[in-house]
mmCIF file of C-alpha atoms in Angstrom:
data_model
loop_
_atom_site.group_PDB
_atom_site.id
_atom_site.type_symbol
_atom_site.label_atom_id
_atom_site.label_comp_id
_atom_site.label_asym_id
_atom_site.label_seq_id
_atom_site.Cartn_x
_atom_site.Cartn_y
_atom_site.Cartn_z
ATOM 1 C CA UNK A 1 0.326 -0.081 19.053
ATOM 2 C CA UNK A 2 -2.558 -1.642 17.527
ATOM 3 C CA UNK A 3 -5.432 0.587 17.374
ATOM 4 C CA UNK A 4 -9.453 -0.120 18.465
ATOM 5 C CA UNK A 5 -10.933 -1.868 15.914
ATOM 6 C CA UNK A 6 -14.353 0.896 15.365
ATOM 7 C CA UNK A 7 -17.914 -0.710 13.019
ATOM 8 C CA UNK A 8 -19.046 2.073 11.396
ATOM 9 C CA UNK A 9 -19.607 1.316 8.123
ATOM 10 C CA UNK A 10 -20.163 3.663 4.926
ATOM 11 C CA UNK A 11 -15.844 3.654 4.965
ATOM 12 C CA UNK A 12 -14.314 4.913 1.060
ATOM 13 C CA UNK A 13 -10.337 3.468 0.775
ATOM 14 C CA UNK A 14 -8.452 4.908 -2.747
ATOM 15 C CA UNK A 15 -6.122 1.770 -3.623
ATOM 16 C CA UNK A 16 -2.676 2.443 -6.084
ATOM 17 C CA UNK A 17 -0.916 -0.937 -7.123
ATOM 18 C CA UNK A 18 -4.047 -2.766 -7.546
ATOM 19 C CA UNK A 19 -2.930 -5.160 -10.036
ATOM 20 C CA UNK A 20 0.083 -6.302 -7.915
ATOM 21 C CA UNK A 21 -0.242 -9.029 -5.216
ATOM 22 C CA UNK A 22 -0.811 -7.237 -2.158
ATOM 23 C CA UNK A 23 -3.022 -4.241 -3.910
ATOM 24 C CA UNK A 24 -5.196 -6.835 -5.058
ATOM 25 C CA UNK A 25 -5.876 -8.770 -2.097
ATOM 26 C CA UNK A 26 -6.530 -5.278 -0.137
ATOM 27 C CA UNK A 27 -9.085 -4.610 -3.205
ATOM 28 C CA UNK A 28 -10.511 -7.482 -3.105
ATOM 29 C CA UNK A 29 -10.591 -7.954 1.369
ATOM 30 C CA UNK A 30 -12.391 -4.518 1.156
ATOM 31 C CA UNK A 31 -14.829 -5.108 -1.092
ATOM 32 C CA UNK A 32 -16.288 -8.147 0.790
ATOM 33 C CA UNK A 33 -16.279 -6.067 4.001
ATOM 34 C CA UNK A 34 -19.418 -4.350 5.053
ATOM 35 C CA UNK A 35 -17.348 -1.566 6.703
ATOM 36 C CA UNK A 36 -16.420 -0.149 2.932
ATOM 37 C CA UNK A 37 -18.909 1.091 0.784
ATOM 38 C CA UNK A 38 -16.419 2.658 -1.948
ATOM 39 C CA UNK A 39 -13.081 1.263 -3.370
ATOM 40 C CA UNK A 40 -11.330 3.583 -5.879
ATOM 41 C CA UNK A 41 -8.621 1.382 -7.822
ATOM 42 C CA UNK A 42 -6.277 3.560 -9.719
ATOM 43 C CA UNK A 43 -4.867 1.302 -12.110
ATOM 44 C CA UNK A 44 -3.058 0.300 -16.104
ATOM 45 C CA UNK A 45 -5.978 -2.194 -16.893
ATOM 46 C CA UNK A 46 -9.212 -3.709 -15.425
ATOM 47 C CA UNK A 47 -9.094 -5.810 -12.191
ATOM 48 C CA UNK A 48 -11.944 -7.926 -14.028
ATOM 49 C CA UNK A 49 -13.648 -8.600 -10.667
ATOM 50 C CA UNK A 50 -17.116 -9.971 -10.375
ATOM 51 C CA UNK A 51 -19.426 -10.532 -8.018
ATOM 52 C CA UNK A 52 -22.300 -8.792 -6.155
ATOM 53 C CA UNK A 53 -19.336 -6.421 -4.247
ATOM 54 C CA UNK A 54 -18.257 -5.437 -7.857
ATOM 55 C CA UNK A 55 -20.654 -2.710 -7.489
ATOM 56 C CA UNK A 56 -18.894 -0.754 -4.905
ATOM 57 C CA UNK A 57 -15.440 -0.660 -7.229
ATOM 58 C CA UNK A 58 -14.854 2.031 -9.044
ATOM 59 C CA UNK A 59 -11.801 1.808 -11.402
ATOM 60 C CA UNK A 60 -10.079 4.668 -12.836
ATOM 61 C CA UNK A 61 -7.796 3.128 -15.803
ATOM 62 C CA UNK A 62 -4.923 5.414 -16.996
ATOM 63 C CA UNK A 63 -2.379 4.166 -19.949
ATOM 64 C CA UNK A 64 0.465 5.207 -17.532
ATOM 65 C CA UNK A 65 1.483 6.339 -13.761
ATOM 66 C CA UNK A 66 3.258 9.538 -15.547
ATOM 67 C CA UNK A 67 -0.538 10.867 -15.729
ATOM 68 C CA UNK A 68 -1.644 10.709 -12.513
ATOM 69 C CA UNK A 69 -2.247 14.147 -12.171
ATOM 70 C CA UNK A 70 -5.335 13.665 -14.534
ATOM 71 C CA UNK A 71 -6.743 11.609 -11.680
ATOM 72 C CA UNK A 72 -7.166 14.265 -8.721
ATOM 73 C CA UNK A 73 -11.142 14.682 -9.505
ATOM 74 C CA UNK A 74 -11.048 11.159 -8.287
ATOM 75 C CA UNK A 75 -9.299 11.069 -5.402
ATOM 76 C CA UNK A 76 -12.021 13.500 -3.321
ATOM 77 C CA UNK A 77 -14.238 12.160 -0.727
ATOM 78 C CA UNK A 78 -11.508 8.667 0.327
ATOM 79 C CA UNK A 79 -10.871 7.955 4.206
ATOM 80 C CA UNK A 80 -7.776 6.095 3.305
ATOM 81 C CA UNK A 81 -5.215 5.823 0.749
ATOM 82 C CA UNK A 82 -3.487 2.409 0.252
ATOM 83 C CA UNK A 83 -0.378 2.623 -1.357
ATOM 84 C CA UNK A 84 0.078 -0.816 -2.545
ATOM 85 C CA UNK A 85 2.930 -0.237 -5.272
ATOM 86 C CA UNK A 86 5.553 -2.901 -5.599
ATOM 87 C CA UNK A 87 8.014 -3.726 -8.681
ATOM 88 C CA UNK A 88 11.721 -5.113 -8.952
ATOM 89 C CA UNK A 89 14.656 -4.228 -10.445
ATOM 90 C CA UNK A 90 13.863 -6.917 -13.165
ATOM 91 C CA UNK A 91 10.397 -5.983 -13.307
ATOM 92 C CA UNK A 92 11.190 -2.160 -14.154
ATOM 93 C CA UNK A 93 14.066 -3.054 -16.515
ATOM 94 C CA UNK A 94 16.704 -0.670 -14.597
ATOM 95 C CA UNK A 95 17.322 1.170 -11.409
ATOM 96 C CA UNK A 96 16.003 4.566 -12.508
ATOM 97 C CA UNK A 97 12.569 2.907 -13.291
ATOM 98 C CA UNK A 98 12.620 1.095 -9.996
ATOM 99 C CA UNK A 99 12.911 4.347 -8.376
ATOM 100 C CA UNK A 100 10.441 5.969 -10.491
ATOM 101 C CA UNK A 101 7.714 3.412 -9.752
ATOM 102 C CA UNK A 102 8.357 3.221 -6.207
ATOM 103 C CA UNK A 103 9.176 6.698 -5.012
ATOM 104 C CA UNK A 104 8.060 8.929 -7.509
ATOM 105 C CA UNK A 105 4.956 7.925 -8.142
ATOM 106 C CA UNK A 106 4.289 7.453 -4.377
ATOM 107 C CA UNK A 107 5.049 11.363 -4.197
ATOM 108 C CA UNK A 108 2.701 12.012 -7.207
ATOM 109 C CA UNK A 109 0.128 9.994 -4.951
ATOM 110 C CA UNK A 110 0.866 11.694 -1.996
ATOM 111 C CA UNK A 111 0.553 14.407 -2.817
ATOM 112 C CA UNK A 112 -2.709 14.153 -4.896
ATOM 113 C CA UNK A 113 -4.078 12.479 -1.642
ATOM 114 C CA UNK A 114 -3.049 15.465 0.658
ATOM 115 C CA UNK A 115 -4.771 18.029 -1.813
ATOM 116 C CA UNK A 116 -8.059 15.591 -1.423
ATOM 117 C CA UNK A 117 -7.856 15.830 2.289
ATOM 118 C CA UNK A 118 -7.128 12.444 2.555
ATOM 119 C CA UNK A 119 -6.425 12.068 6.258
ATOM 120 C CA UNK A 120 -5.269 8.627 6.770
ATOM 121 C CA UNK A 121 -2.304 6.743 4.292
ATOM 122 C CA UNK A 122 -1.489 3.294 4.514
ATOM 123 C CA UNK A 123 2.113 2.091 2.722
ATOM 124 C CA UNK A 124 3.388 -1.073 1.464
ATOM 125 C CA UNK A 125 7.259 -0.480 2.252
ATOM 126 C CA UNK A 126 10.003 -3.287 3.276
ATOM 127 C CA UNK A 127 11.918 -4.466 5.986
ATOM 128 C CA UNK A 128 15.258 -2.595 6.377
ATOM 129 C CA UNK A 129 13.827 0.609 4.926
ATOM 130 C CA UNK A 130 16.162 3.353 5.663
ATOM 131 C CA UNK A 131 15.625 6.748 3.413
ATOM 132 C CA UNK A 132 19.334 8.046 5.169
ATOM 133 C CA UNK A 133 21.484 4.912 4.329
ATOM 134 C CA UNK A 134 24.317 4.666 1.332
ATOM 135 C CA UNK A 135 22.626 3.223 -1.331
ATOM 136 C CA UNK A 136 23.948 3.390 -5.235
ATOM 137 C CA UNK A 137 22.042 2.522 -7.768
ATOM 138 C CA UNK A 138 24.451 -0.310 -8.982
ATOM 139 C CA UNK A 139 24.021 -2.120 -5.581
ATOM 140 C CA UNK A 140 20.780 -3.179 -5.479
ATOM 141 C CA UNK A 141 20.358 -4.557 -2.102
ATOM 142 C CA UNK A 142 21.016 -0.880 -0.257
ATOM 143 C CA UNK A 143 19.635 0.849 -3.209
ATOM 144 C CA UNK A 144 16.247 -0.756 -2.412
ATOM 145 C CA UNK A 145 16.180 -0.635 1.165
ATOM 146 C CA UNK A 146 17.323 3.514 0.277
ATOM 147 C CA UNK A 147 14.511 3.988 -2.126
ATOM 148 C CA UNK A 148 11.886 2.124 -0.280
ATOM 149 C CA UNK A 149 12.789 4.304 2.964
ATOM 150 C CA UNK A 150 12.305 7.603 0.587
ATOM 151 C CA UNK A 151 8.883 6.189 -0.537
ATOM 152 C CA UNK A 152 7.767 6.089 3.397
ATOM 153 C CA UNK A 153 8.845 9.999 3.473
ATOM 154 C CA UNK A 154 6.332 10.965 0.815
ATOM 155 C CA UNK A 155 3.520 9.952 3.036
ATOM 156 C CA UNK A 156 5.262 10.782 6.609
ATOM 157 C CA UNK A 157 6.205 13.829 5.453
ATOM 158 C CA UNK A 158 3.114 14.290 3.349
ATOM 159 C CA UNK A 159 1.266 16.427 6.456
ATOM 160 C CA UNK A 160 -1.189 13.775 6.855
ATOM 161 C CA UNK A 161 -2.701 13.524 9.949
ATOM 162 C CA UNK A 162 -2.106 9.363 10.140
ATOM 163 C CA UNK A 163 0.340 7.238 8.576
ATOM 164 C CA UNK A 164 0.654 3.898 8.723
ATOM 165 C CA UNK A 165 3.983 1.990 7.286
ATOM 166 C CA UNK A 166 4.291 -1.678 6.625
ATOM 167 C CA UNK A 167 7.703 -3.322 6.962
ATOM 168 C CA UNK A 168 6.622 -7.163 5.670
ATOM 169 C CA UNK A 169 10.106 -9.244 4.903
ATOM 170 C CA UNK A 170 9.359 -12.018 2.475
ATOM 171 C CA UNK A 171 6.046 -12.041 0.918
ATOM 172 C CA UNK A 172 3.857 -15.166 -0.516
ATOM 173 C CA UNK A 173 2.289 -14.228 -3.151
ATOM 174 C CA UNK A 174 1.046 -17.498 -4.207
ATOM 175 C CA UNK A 175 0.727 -17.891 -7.905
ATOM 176 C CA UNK A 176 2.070 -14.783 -8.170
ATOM 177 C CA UNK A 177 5.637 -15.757 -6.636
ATOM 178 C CA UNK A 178 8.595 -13.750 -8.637
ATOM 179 C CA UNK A 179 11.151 -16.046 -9.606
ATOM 180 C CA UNK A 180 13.392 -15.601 -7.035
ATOM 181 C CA UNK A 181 10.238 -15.885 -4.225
ATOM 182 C CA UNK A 182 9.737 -19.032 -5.766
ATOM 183 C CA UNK A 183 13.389 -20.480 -5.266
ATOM 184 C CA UNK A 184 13.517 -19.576 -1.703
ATOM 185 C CA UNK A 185 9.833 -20.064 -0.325
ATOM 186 C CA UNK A 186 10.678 -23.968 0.741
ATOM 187 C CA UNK A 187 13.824 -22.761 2.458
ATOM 188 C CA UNK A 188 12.036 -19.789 4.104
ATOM 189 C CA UNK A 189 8.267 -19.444 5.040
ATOM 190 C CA UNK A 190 6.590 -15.924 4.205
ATOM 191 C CA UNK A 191 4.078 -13.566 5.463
ATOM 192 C CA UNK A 192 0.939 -14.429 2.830
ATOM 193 C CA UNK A 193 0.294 -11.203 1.071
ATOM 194 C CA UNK A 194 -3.466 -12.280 2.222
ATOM 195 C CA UNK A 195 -2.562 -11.688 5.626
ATOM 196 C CA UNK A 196 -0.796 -8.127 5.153
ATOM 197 C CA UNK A 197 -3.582 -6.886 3.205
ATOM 198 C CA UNK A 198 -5.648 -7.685 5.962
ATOM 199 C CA UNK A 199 -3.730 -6.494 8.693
ATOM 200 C CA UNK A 200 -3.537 -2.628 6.383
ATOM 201 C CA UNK A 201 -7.714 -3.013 6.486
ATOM 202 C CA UNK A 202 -7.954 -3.705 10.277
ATOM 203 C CA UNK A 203 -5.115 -0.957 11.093
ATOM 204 C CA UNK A 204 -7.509 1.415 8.812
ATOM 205 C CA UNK A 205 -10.929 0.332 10.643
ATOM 206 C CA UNK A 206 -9.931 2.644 13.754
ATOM 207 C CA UNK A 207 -11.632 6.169 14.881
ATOM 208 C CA UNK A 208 -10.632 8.784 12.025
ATOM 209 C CA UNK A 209 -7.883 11.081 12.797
ATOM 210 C CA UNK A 210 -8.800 14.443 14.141
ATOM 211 C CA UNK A 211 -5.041 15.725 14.796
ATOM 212 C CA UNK A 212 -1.820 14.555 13.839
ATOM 213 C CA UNK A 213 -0.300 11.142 14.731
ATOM 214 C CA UNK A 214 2.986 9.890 15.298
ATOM 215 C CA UNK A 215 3.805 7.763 12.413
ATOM 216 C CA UNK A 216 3.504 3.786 12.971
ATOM 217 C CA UNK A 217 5.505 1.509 11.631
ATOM 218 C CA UNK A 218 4.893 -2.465 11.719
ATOM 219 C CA UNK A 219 7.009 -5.349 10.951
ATOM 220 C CA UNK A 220 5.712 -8.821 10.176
ATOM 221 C CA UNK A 221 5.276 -9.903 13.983
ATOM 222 C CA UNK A 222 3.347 -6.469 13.994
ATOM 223 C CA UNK A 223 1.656 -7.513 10.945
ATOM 224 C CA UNK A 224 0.535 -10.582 12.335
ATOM 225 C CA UNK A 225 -0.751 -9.502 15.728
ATOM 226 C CA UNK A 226 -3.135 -7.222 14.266
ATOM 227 C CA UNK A 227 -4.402 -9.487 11.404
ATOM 228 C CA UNK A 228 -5.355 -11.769 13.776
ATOM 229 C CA UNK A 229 -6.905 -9.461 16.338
ATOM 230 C CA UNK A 230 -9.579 -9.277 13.890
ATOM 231 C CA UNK A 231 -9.850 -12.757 13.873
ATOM 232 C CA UNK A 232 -10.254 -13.330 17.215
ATOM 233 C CA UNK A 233 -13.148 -10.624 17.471
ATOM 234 C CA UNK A 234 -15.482 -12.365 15.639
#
């Protein structure tokens, strides 16, 4: 169900994964809105972003993820919490750092959000998600769709009063393409990581949450349809 789109400005979104594809399009999509007055980016190193929105970006750098604790001060006083994390197996350099990246530090986040009164997170996940399947670390394909599934249950079973997950298949990332997105994006077209971070921003412009929701969970037709509802407001 896509939910009323609500102007009421003077909005505050807390953003994790920044520097990756999707986290930085959502950074960058809110700050040129005029609903959000306040983006937190909790990030490695500097987004380098310019501009007269710069301003309203507030980045809290921290040498690694394992110290995220040292970051609750700064998670106070956020409507939303986009969890924007994404890595690969290759990326991380095994399957025990995949895991760490994805689902523990999604818990650590979580659960930093929940003590902030956070009332509304907004994840990143992936198509086939499933936090019950089999999935060994030594077969990648069901140990990703396991671990991703896990990193959904830290926020819907976080106690937070709204959750949104986001199920995209294939992402474009543009420049930003991993190799193997690169060999396959002229055999199959992708959901433009432009297009999911603005379909998490529209999904989060809604009345706050005064009780708790269901969960939702959108795939990239989903993901589409309320990207574009936006559109065709204005």
């Amino acid at each position: 169900m896509i939910r009323p789109h609500v102007t009421k400005g003077n909005r505050r979104a807390i953003v994790l994964g920044a520097t990756g594809a999707t986290g930085n399009q959502v950074v960058r999509q809110l700050l040129e809105s005029k609903e959000w007055s306040k983006v937190t980016a909790i990030t490695r190193r500097s987004l380098e972003i310019k501009g007269e929105n710069a301003s309203k970006l507030e980045e809290v750098i921290i040498s690694s993820f394992d110290d995220l604790e040292k970051t609750a001060p700064q998670w106070k006083d956020h409507d939303v919490f986009f969890n924007c994390l994404g890595t690969t197996r290759g990326q991380a350099g095994s399957a025990e750092n995949f895991r760490k990246i994805e689902y523990e530090y999604s818990a650590k986040a979580a659960k930093l959000a929940k003590e902030a009164n956070i009332p509304h997170v907004s994840v990143v996940s992936a198509q086939g998600a499933n936090a019950n399947q089999w999935g060994p670390p030594w077969l990648h394909m069901l140990f990703y769709g396991k671990t991703m599934g896990e990193k959904e249950q830290t926020a819907t079973q976080g106690g937070f009063n709204r959750v949104t997950i986001f199920r995209p298949g294939f992402l474009e990332r543009g420049k930003g393409d991993r190799l193997g997105e690169k060999l396959i994006s002229p055999i199959i077209s992708g959901l433009p990581v432009s297009t999911l971070a603005k379909a998490m921003i529209v999904d989060a412009e809604s009345d706050a949450p005064t009780t708790k929701e269901e969960p939702q969970f959108f795939g990239n037709g989903d993901i589409y349809k309320i990207a574009k509802s936006q559109s065709d407001s204005k």
